C-alpha positions as CSV (number, residue, x, y, z in Angstrom):
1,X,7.9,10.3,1.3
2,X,5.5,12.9,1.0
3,X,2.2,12.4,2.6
4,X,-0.2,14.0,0.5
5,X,0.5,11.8,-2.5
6,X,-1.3,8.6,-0.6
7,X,-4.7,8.5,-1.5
8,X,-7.6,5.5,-1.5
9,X,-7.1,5.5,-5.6
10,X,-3.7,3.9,-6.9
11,X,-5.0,4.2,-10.5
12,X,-5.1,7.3,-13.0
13,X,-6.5,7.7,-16.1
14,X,-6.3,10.5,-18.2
15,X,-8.9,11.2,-21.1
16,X,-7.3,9.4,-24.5
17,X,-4.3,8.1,-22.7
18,X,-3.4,4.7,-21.0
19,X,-4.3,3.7,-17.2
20,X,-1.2,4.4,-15.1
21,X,-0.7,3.0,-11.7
22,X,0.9,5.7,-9.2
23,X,4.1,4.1,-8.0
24,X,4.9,6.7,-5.4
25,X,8.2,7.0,-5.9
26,X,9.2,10.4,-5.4
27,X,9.4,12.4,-8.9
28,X,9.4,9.2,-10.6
29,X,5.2,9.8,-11.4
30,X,5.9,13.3,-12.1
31,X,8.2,12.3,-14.9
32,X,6.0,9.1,-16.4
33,X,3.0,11.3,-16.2
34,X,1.2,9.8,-14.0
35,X,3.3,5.8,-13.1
36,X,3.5,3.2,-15.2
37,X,0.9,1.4,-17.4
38,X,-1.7,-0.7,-15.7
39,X,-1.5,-4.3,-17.1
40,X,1.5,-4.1,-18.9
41,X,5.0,-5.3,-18.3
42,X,8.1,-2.6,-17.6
43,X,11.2,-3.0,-18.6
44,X,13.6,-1.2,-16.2
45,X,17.2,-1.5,-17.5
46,X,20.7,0.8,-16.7
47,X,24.2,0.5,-15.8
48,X,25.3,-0.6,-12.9
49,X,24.6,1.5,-9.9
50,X,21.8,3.5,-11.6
51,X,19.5,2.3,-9.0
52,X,17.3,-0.3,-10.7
53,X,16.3,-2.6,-7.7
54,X,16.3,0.1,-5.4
55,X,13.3,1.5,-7.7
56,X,11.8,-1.8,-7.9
57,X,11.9,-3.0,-4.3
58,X,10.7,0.4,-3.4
59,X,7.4,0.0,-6.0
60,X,7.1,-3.3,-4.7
61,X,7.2,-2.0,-0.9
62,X,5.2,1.3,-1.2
63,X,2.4,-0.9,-2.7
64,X,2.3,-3.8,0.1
65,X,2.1,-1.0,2.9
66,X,-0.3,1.6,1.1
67,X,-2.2,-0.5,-1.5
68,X,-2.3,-4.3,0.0
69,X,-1.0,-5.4,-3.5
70,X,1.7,-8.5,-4.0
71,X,4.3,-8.2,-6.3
72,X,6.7,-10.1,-7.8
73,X,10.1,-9.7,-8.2
């Protein structure tokens, strides 16, 4: 993981657009500008093998060791 995208915020906001929550997932907040929406339930869904849970268990990981947040899974 690349070090320079920890930082003390875990929230972003952009002018006119929702709250996201940076998930730190490597080009995964580069492609959802920004994370996913703060407050909201995500659906993630794909065949079998797409990687799903390892997305998921990696969200829930990166935000235990950087942010102190629980998760639930």
């Amino acid at each position: 993981m690349n070090q320079s995208a920890q930082s003390d915020s875990y929230s972003i906001s952009h002018p006119n657009s929702i709250a996201k929550i940076r998930t730190l997932i490597e080009g995964f907040d580069d492609i959802s500008h920004g994370g996913l929406p703060v407050g909201r339930t995500t659906l993630v869904s794909g065949t079998s093998g797409t990687g799903k849970t390892l997305m998921v268990v990696q969200f829930l990981y990166l935000g235990i060791i950087h942010f102190e947040e629980s998760g639930v899974f």
